[in-house]
Coordinates of C-alpha atoms and ligand atoms in Angstrom, one line a residue:
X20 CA 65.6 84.3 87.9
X21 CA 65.2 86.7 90.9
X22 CA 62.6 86.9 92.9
X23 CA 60.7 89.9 93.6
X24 CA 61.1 90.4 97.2
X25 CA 65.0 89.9 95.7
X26 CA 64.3 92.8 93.4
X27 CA 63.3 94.9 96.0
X28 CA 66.1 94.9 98.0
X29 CA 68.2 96.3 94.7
X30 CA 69.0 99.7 95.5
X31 CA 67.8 101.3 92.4
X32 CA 69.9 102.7 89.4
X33 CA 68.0 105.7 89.9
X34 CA 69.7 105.9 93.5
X35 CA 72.9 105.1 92.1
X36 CA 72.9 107.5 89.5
X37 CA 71.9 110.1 92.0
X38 CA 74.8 109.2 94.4
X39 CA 77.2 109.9 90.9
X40 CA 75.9 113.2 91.0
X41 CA 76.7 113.5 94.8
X42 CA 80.4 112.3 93.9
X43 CA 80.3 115.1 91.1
X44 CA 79.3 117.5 93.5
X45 CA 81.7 116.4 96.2
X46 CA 84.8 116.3 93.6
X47 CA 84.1 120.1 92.5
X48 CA 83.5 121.2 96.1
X49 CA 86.9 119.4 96.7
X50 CA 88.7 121.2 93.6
X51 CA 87.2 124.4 94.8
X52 CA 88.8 123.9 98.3
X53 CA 92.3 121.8 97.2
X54 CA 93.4 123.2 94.1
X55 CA 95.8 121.0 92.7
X56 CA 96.9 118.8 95.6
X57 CA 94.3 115.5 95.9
X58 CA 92.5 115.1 99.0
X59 CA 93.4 112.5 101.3
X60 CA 91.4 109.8 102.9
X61 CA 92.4 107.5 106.4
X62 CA 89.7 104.7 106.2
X63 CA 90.4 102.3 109.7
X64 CA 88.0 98.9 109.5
X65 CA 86.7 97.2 112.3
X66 CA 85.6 93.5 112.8
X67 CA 85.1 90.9 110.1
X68 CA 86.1 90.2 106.4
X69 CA 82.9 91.5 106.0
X70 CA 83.3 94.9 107.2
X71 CA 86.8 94.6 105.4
X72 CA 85.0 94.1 101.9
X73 CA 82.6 97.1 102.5
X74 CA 85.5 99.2 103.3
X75 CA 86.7 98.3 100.1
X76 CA 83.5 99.9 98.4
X77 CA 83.8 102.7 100.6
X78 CA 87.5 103.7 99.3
X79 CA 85.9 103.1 96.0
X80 CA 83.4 105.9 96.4
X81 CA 86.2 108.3 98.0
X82 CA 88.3 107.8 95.5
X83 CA 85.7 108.5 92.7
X84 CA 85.0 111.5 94.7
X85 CA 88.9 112.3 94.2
X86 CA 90.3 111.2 97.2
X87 CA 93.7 109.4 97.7
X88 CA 95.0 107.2 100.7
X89 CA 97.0 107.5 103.6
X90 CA 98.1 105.6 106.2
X91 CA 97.4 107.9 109.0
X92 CA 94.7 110.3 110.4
X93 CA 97.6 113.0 110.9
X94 CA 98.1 112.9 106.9
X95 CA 94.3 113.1 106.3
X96 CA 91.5 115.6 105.2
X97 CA 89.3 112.6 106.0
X98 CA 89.3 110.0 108.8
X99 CA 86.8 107.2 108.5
X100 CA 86.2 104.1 111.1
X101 CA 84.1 101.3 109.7
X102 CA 83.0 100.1 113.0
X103 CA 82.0 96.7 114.7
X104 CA 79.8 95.8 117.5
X105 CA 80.7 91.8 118.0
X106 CA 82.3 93.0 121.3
X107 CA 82.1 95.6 124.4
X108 CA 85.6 96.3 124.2
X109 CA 85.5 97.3 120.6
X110 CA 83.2 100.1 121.8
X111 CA 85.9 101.4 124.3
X112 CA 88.3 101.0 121.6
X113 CA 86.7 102.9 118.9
X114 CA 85.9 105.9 121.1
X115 CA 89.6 106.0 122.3
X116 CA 90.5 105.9 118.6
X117 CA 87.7 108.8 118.0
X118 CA 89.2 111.1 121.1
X119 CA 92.7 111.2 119.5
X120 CA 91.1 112.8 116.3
X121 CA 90.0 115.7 118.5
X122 CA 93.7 117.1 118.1
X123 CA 93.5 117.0 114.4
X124 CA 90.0 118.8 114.2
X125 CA 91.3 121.5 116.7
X126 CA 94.4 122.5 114.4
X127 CA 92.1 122.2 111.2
X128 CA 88.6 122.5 111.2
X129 CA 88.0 121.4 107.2
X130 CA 89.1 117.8 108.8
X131 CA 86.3 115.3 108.4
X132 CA 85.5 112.7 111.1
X133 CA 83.4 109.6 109.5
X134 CA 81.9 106.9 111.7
X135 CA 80.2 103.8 110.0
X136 CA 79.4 100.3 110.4
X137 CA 77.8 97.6 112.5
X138 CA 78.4 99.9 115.7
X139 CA 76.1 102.6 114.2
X140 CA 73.4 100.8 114.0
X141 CA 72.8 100.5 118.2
X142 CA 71.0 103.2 119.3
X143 CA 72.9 104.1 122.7
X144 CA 76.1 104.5 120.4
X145 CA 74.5 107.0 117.6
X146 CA 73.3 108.3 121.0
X147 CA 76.6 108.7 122.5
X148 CA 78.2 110.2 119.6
X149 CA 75.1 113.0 119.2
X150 CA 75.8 114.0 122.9
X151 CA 78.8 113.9 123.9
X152 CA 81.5 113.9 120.7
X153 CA 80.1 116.5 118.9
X154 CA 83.1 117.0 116.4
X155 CA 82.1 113.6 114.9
X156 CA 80.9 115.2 111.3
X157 CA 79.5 112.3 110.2
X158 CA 77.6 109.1 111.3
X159 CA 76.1 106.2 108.9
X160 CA 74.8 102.7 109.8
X161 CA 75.4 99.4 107.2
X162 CA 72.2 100.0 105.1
X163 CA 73.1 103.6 103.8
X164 CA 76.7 103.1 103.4
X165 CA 76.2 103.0 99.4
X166 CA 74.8 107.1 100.3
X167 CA 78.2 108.0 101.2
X168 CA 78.5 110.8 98.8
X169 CA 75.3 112.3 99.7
X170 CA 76.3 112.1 103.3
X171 CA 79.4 113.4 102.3
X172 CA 78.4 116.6 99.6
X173 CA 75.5 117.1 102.8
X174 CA 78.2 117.6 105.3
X175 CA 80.6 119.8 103.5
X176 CA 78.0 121.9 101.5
X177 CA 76.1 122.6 105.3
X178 CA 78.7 122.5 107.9
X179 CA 76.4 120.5 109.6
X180 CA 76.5 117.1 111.5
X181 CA 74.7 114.6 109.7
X182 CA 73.0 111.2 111.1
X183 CA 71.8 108.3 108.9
X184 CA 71.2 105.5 110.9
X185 CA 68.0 104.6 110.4
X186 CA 66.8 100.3 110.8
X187 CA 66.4 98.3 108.0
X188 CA 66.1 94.4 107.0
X189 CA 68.8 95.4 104.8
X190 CA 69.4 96.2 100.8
X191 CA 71.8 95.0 98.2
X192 CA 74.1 97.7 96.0
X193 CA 75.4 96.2 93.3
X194 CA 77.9 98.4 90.9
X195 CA 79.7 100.4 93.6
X196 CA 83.6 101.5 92.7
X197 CA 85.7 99.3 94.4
X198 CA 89.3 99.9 95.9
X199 CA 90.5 96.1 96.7
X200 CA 93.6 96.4 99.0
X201 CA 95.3 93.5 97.3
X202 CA 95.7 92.7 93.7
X203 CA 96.2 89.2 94.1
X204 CA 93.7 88.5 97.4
X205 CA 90.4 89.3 96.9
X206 CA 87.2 89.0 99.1
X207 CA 83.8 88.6 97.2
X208 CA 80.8 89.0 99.2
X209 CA 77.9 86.3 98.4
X210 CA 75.6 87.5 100.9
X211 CA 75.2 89.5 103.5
X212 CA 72.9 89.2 106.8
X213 CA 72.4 86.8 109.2
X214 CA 68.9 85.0 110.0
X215 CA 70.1 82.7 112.8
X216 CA 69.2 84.9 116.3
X217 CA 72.5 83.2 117.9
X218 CA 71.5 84.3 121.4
X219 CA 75.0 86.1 121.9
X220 CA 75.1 87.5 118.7
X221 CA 74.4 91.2 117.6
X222 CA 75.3 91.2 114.0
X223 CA 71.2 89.9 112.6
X224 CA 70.4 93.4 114.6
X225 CA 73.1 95.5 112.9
X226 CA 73.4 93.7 110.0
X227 CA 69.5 92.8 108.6
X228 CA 68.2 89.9 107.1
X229 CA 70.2 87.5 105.0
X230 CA 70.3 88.7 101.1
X231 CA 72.0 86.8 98.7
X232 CA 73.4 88.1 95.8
X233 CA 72.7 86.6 92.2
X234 CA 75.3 83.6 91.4
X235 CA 74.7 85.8 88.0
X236 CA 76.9 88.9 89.5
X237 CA 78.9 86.9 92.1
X238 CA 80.3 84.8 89.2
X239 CA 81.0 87.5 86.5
X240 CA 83.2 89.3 89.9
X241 CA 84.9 85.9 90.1
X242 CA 85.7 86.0 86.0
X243 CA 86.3 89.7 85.8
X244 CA 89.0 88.7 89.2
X245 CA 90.4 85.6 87.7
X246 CA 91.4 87.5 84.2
X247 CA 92.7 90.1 86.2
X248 CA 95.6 87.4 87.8
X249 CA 93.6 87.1 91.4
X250 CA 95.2 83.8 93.0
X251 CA 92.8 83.7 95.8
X252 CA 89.2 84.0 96.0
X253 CA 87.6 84.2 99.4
X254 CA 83.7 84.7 99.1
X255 CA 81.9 85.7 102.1
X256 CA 78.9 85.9 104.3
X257 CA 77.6 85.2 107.8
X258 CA 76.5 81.5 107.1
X259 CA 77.7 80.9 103.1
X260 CA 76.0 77.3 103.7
X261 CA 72.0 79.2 103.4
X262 CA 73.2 81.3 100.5
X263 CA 70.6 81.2 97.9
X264 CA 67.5 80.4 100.1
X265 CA 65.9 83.7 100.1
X266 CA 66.2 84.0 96.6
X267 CA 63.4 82.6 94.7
X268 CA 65.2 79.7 91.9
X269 CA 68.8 80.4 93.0
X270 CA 71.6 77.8 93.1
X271 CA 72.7 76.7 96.4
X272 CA 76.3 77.7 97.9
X273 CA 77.8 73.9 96.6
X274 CA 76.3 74.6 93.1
X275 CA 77.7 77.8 93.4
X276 CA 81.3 76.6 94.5
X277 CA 81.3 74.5 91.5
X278 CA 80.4 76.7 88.6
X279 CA 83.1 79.2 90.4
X280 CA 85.4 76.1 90.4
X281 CA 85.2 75.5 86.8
X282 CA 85.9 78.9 85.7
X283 CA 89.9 78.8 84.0
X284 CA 92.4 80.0 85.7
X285 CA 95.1 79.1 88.4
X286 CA 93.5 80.8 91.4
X287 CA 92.3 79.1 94.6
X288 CA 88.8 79.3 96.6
X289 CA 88.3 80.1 100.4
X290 CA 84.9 80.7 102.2
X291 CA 83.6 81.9 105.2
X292 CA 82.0 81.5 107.6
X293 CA 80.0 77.9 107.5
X294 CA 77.3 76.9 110.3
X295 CA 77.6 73.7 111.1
X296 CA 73.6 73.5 111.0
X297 CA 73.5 73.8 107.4
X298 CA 76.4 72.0 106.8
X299 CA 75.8 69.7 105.0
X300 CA 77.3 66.3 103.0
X301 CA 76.9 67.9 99.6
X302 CA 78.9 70.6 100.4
X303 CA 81.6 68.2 102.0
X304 CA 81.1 66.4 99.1
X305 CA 81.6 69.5 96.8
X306 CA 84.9 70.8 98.5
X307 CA 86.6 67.2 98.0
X308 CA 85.7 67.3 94.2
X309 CA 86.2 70.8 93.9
X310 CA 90.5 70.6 93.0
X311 CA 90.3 74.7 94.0
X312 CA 88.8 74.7 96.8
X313 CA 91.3 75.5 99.6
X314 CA 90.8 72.1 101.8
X315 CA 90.5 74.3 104.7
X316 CA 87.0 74.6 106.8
X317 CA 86.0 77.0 109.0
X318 CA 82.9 75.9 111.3
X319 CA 82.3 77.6 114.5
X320 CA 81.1 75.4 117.0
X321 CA 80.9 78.0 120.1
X322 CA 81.0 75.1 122.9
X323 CA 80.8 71.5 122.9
X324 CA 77.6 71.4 125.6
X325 CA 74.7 70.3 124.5
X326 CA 72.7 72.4 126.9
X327 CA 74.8 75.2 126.3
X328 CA 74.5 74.8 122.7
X329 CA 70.6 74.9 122.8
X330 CA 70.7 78.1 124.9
X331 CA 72.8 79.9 122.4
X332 CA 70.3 78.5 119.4
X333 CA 72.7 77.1 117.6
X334 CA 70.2 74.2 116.0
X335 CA 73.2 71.2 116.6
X336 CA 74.4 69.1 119.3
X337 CA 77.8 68.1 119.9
X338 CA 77.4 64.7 118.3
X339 CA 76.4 66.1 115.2
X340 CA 79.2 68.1 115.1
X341 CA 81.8 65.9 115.8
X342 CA 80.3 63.5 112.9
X343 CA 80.3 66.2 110.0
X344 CA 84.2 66.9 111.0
X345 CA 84.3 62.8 110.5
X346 CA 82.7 62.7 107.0
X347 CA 84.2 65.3 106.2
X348 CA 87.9 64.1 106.7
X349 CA 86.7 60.7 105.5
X350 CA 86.1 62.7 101.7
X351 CA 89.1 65.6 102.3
X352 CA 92.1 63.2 104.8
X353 CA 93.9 66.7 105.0
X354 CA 91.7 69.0 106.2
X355 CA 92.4 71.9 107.9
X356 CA 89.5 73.0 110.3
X357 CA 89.2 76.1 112.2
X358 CA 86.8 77.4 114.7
X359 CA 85.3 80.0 116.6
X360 CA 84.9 79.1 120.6
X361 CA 83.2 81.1 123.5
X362 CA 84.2 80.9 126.8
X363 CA 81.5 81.5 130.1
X364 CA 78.4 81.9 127.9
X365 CA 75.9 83.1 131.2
X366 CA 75.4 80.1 133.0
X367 CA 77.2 78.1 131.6
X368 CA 79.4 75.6 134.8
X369 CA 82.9 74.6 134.8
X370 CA 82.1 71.0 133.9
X371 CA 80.1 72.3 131.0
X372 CA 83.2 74.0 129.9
X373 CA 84.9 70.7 130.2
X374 CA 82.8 69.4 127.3
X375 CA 84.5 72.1 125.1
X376 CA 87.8 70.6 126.0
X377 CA 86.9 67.2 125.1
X378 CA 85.7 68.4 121.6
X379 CA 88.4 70.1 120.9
X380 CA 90.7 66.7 121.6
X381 CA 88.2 65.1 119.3
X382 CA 88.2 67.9 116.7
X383 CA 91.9 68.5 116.8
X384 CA 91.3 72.1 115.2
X385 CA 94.2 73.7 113.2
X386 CA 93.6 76.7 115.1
X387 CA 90.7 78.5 116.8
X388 CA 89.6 82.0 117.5
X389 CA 88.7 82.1 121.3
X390 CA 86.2 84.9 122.9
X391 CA 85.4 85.7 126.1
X392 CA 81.8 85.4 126.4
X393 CA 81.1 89.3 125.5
X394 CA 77.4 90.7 126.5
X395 CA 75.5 92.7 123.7
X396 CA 72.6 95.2 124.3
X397 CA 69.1 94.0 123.0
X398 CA 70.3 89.9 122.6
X399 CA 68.5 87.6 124.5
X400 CA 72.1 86.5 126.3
X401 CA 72.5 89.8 127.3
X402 CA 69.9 89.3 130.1
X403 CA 70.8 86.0 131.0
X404 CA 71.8 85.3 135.0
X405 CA 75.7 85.4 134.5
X406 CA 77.2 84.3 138.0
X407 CA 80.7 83.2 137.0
X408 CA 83.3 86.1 137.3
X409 CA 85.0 87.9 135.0
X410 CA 88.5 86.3 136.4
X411 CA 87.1 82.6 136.6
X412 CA 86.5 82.9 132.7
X413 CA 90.0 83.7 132.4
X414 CA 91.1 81.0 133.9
X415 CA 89.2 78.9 132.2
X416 CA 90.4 80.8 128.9
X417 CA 93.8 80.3 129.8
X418 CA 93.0 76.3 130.3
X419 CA 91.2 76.2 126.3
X420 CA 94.5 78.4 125.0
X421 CA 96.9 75.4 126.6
X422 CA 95.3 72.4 125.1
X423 CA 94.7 74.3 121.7
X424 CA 98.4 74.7 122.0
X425 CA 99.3 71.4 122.7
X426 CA 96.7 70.3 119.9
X427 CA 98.0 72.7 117.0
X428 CA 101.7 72.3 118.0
X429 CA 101.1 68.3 117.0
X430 CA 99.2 68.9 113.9
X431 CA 102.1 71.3 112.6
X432 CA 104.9 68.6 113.7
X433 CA 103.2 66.2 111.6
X434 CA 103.7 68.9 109.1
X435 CA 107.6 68.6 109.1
X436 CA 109.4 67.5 105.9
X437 CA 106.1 68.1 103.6
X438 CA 105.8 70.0 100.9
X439 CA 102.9 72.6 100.2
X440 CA 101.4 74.6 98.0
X441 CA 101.6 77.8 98.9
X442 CA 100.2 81.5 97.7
X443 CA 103.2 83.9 98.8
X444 CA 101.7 86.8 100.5
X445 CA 104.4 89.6 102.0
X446 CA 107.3 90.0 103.4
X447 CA 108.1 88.8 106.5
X448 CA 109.6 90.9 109.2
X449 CA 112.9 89.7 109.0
X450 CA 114.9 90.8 105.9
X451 CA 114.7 87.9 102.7
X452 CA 111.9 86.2 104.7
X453 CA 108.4 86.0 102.6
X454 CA 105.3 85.2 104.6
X455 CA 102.6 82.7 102.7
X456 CA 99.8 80.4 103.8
X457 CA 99.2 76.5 103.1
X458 CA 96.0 75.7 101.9
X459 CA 94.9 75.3 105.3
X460 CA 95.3 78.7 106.4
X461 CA 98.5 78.1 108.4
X462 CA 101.4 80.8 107.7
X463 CA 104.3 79.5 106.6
X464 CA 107.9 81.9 106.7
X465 CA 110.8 80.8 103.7
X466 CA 113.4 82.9 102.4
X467 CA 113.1 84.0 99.1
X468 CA 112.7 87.4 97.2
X469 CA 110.0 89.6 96.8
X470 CA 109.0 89.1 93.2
X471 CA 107.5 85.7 94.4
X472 CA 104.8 88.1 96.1
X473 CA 101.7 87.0 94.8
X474 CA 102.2 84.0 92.9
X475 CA 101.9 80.5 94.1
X476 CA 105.2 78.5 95.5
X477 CA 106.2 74.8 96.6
X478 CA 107.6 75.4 99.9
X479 CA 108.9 72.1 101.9
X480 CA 108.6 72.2 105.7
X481 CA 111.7 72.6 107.8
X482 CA 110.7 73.5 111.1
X483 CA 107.2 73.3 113.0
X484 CA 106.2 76.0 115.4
X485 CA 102.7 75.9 117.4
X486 CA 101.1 78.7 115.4
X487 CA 103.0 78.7 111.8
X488 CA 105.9 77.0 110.4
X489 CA 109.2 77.7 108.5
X490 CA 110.0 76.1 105.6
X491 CA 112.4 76.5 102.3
X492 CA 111.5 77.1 98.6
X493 CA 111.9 73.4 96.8
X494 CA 112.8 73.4 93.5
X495 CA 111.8 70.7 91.8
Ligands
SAH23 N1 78.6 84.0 111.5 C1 79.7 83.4 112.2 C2 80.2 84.3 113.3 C3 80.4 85.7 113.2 S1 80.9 86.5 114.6 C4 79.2 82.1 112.8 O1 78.1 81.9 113.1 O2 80.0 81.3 112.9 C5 82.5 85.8 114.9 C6 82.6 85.1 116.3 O3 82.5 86.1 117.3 C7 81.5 84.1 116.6 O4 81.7 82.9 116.0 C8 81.6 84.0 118.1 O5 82.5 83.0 118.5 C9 82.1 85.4 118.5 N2 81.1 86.2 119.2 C10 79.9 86.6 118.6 N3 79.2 87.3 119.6 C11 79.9 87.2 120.7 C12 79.7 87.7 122.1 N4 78.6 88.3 122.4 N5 80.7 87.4 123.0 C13 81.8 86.8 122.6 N6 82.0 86.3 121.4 C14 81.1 86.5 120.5
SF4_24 FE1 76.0 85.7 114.8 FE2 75.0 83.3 114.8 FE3 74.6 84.9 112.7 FE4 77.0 83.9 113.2 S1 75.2 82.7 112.7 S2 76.4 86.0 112.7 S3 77.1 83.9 115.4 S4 73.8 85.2 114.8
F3S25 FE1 81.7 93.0 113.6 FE2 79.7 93.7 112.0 FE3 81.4 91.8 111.3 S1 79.5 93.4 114.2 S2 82.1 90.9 113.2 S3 81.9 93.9 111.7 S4 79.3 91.9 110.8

């Protein structure tokens, strides 16, 4: 049963039968203005799986609105960036991105500019955009998105710029349209929000409070995706581990892993992210017993300093990391895990780096996803003494890069001569060569043909590189 703070957070079905009239409206204006040839849309996302899944509902709305797809602003009637913040660079990036659609507006002034997501929702940004790019058209933060018809019927139907970027602790819209980009990979949101204040971090200010979803809904997507041939299932959120807890009677995320588990069908189950303070053994426990449940984890530790670690209020110490990784290879022997590492969090010294090195020997990650400490306006971090330059960071960057190397490059060797599962994903760029990934989440290259797109595939391992291997189809 849901709560009722969880039933407040529902955006009504009053709002979402209003935003059907706004796509009415929108398609007729559209008609009005296209004739016979379909509007197209150029939707760019930003940042995280996360931000990758709301695009998805985005495209949904445009094409309900009668929009098609294109894979380029100069093809487009509409451009639309779903932003993220996690970064400073990314803010240079986008606005780069933003100037070159200038051009475009200058030859036709019907051409829509759309800015959304995480970025939005910092004030200096919706700032920047009101002053000084003033052929932005529109500009929404990540607790309206589900108004983007409105937004959208406002903006052509006035002419004028509209802003809707308002703070929020966040709501839930359930029953948007939805455009997945794959039809055999699919992401399923379980929550979104993040409650954890990591002192870096900006997403709990751009992103709200952590709502779950029902298992009710989350588990009929997972059905309605398994009937329709999905072969993977990656279910996501800021910290899947606390899914449930701010919902009033609801299962936890292992309970939930389970009763996803059992539904029929030949599909596997990835999730992400995990924190490795509510990590716990039942979950561990879970993922062993669970027979499709990738047996890959991904749990950021940031930095293996203990002082460093309480700075960036991550609620674990080193040790305790290190013995979750140990239980949880006891109950899964091949497990993959991954992890998220920054480097010169402020203050933090060269031999405090040093403990980041050790735990990755002790850790021996599959791969990890390495940051340059980034500062974000309005975290605690961001205002932290920082006296370690830009260029000794890199250096020290460059030091983590080289060990990961040495450390992934032995784990794939060990790889050689093994068969794996594998879920064939593209083609490769080399003619015959199909891309897939193991279980684990490491890429694997095989010639074979296209129709194998999709499906799943024994592939034995021929040759190890440090980052992915090569391998050949086996056929027994
Ligand atoms: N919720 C996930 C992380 C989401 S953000 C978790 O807690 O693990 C993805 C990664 O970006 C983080 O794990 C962190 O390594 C990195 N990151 C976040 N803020 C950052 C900042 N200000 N500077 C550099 N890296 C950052
Ligand atoms: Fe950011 Fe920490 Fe939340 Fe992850 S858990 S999104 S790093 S605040
Ligand atoms: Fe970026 Fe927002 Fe995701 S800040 S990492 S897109 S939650």
């Amino acid at each position: 049963m849901a709560s009722e703070n969880s039933k407040n957070i529902l955006v009504s079905k009053e709002e979402l039968d209003k935003q059907k009239e706004y796509s009415s409206l929108v398609r007729m204006v559209i008609q009005t203005r296209f004739g016979n040839r379909t509007p197209m849309a150029f939707v760019h996302t930003f940042g995280c799986q996360g931000n990758v899944a709301d695009s998805e509902r985005l495209k949904g709305m445009l094409e309900e609105m009668g929009f098609g797809f294109v894979d380029s602003p100069e093809d487009a009637d509409i451009s639309l960036f779903n932003t993220c913040a996690i970064r400073e660079h990314a803010e240079d990036r986008l606005f780069g991105n933003v100037g070159a659609l200038k051009k475009i507006k200058e030859k036709n002034s019907d051409f829509k500019i759309v800015l959304c997501g995480c970025m939005m929702q910092q004030e200096h940004v919706a700032q920047r955009i009101k002053n000084s790019y003033p052929f932005v058209d529109i500009v929404f933060g990540t607790h309206v998105a589900h108004k983007l018809p409105e937004l959208l019927y406002r903006s052509l139907s006035t002419g004028k710029r509209v802003f809707d970027v308002g703070d929020s602790d966040g709501v839930i819209a359930e029953n948007l349209p939805l455009h997945r980009d794959s039809n055999f990979k699919a992401w399923l949101p379980i929550m979104y929000g993040c409650n954890n204040f990591c002192s870096y971090c900006i997403v709990p200010y751009v992103r709200g409070r952590e709502r779950s979803r029902s298992s009710e809904v989350i588990i009929a997507e997972a059905k309605e995706l398994v009937k329709n041939g999905y072969k993977e299932i990656t279910l996501l959120g800021q910290n899947v581990n606390s899914y449930g807890n701010d919902r009033e009677g609801e299962m936890n995320f292992s309970s939930l892993l389970r009763q996803i588990n059992a539904i029929d069908g030949d599909f596997i189950i990835r999730f992400m992210t995990s924190h490795p303070k509510d990590c716990t053994h039942e979950l561990l426990d879970t993922m062993a017993e669970c027979e499709k449940v990738a047996k890959h984890l991904h749990l950021p530790v940031q930095c293996g300093n203990d002082r460093v670690l309480k700075e960036m209020n991550r609620g674990y110490t080193s040790e305790k990391y290190l013995s979750l990784l140990t239980y949880a290879r006891s109950v899964m022997p091949d497990l993959s895990v991954t992890s998220d590492i920054i480097v010169g969090f402020p203050g933090e010294t060269y031999d405090e780096f040093c403990d980041t090195l050790k735990l990755m020997e002790k850790a021996e990650y599959t791969s990890l996803y390495t940051f340059i400490f980034s500062p974000r306006e309005g975290t605690r971090a961001a205002k932290m003494d920082d006296p370690v330059t830009r260029e000794e960071k890199g250096k020290w960057f460059s030091e983590l890069c080289g060990l990961q190397e040495s450390i992934a490059a032995k784990r794939t060797a060990g790889m050689l001569g093994k068969e794996y599962r594998v879920l064939c994903e593209s083609k490769a760029k080399k003619d015959g060569i199909i891309s897939g990934r193991t279980q684990g989440n490491i890429i694997i290259e095989f010639p074979a043909d296209d129709s194998v797109i999709g499906t799943f595939q024994t592939v034995k391992v021929t040759e190890a590189l440090i980052w992915m291997l090569k391998g050949e189809l086996s056929n027994s």
